[in-house]
């Protein structure tokens, strides 16, 4: 039986946002916690040579159709922020800093950042926005603002990104069921089935 | 109601092979014919800057897990030919030449080429293999061998590839339901649902 679900995503990834709407339900159906693991897709793209969707001819036009269509199917709000893709370094650092004391709150934080970006189209790249979202969850603004500049917090994110790449993560969303990798929000049905059957 | 299903694929695409196992059933369920439209992914990659799977770090290792796993789920044989990816120019030319006289036979031919490549791991890049497969369907070898060198046959393929790119096809498999684009064999459930509901 699968012991762990790891959910890798970039906060700037629309398909990561879509997966974020569903993955906890999948885990709950099978009684397994989901570890949310934001990372930086830009670091991966340096290795794979991939480009963000808006910079890829043909694919950009398709994504503009496919992303909102997939969101409508899920029944979730969807918009693309004006600044897209955006740097999610501040959001990632805040996430791992929050996770150290309170994993449940860090997950709530991740959901609110995603909702801000793709539910409401706000600019979540800047530290001010990230701090604002965290404050809604009761986090002290000044403490978080200071934490975002701490070398230990920066190092933590660096290690997480390196570990993701080491594990073979190259896109967002990306899932591991123990050591079994699944890429894409459109693999969620396979993730669900794998958890149901123990694999095939 | 959707009037037409266009199914674009490269004979060298494993995910195209997987989609080919299922797309006719999807069409039949909704009483709609499927137009099979092989094209050359290499021509598209020149525009998008994408690389074949085996040449993409991280993604290559994942594909080696994901492709056979998806095939097992479908219950179809799956192997990767030693020469992969391979040039599918001869197979494409033969397909469109056959399609002019006998669309049903050209589709049978496409299925046998796919099965040769990914069901049995044979080298389907060379004209001899393509001619051999066509001969099994009653096609005269010498007539086909001559046709593969005809300028009109070469032009036909060139036009088909240009039309696919013009339409926005950038991967394999790719589907159009009238003007609605769907990319990837993992969009087949959406294709099925779109045909069922008329869109959402």
mmCIF file of C-alpha atoms in Angstrom, chain A residues 15 44 47-49 56-59 62 65-66 69-70 72-73 165 168-170 174 180-183 185-187 189-190 193-194 200, chain B residues 15 44 47-49 56-59 62 65-66 69-70 72-73 165 168-170 174 180-183 185-187 189-190 193-194 200:
data_model
loop_
_atom_site.group_PDB
_atom_site.id
_atom_site.type_symbol
_atom_site.label_atom_id
_atom_site.label_comp_id
_atom_site.label_asym_id
_atom_site.label_seq_id
_atom_site.Cartn_x
_atom_site.Cartn_y
_atom_site.Cartn_z
ATOM 1 C CA UNK A 15 -2.012 23.287 -14.005
ATOM 2 C CA UNK A 44 14.118 22.754 -13.848
ATOM 3 C CA UNK A 47 17.987 21.491 -17.286
ATOM 4 C CA UNK A 48 15.246 20.359 -19.646
ATOM 5 C CA UNK A 49 15.496 23.324 -22.013
ATOM 6 C CA UNK A 56 6.262 28.459 -26.767
ATOM 7 C CA UNK A 57 4.790 28.985 -30.239
ATOM 8 C CA UNK A 58 1.588 27.023 -30.995
ATOM 9 C CA UNK A 59 1.475 25.638 -27.448
ATOM 10 C CA UNK A 62 -3.551 25.941 -27.095
ATOM 11 C CA UNK A 65 -7.957 27.339 -24.555
ATOM 12 C CA UNK A 66 -7.057 24.255 -22.531
ATOM 13 C CA UNK A 69 -11.577 24.631 -20.270
ATOM 14 C CA UNK A 70 -10.051 22.286 -17.677
ATOM 15 C CA UNK A 72 -14.602 24.904 -16.125
ATOM 16 C CA UNK A 73 -14.721 21.116 -16.026
ATOM 17 C CA UNK A 165 15.266 17.811 -9.459
ATOM 18 C CA UNK A 168 13.230 13.648 -11.392
ATOM 19 C CA UNK A 169 10.574 16.339 -11.116
ATOM 20 C CA UNK A 170 10.498 18.302 -14.390
ATOM 21 C CA UNK A 174 4.148 16.357 -10.378
ATOM 22 C CA UNK A 180 6.093 6.091 -8.540
ATOM 23 C CA UNK A 181 6.114 9.358 -10.544
ATOM 24 C CA UNK A 182 3.088 10.965 -12.219
ATOM 25 C CA UNK A 183 3.271 14.196 -14.193
ATOM 26 C CA UNK A 185 -2.984 17.312 -13.496
ATOM 27 C CA UNK A 186 -4.390 14.962 -16.133
ATOM 28 C CA UNK A 187 -2.666 12.074 -14.351
ATOM 29 C CA UNK A 189 -7.180 9.781 -12.438
ATOM 30 C CA UNK A 190 -4.190 7.429 -12.636
ATOM 31 C CA UNK A 193 -6.506 4.419 -9.483
ATOM 32 C CA UNK A 194 -2.974 3.591 -8.349
ATOM 33 C CA UNK A 200 -0.832 -2.205 -12.292
ATOM 34 C CA UNK B 15 1.340 8.370 -27.148
ATOM 35 C CA UNK B 44 6.536 21.076 -35.657
ATOM 36 C CA UNK B 47 8.755 25.807 -34.611
ATOM 37 C CA UNK B 48 8.162 25.042 -30.936
ATOM 38 C CA UNK B 49 11.797 24.292 -30.092
ATOM 39 C CA UNK B 56 15.006 15.731 -22.957
ATOM 40 C CA UNK B 57 16.724 15.338 -19.583
ATOM 41 C CA UNK B 58 14.477 14.195 -16.696
ATOM 42 C CA UNK B 59 11.498 13.812 -19.058
ATOM 43 C CA UNK B 62 9.768 9.652 -16.750
ATOM 44 C CA UNK B 65 7.958 4.712 -16.866
ATOM 45 C CA UNK B 66 4.825 6.518 -18.006
ATOM 46 C CA UNK B 69 2.321 2.137 -17.525
ATOM 47 C CA UNK B 70 -0.327 3.853 -19.678
ATOM 48 C CA UNK B 72 -0.741 -1.590 -19.286
ATOM 49 C CA UNK B 73 -3.753 0.397 -18.157
ATOM 50 C CA UNK B 165 0.818 23.413 -38.253
ATOM 51 C CA UNK B 168 -2.088 24.755 -34.407
ATOM 52 C CA UNK B 169 -1.097 21.103 -34.015
ATOM 53 C CA UNK B 170 2.115 20.925 -31.962
ATOM 54 C CA UNK B 174 -3.745 15.915 -31.199
ATOM 55 C CA UNK B 180 -11.939 22.608 -30.587
ATOM 56 C CA UNK B 181 -8.359 21.399 -29.990
ATOM 57 C CA UNK B 182 -7.305 18.674 -27.555
ATOM 58 C CA UNK B 183 -3.697 17.601 -27.060
ATOM 59 C CA UNK B 185 -3.869 10.811 -25.252
ATOM 60 C CA UNK B 186 -4.783 11.864 -21.695
ATOM 61 C CA UNK B 187 -7.349 14.274 -23.148
ATOM 62 C CA UNK B 189 -11.722 11.495 -21.583
ATOM 63 C CA UNK B 190 -12.371 15.173 -22.284
ATOM 64 C CA UNK B 193 -17.189 14.107 -22.665
ATOM 65 C CA UNK B 194 -17.183 16.963 -25.182
ATOM 66 C CA UNK B 200 -18.821 23.037 -21.450
#
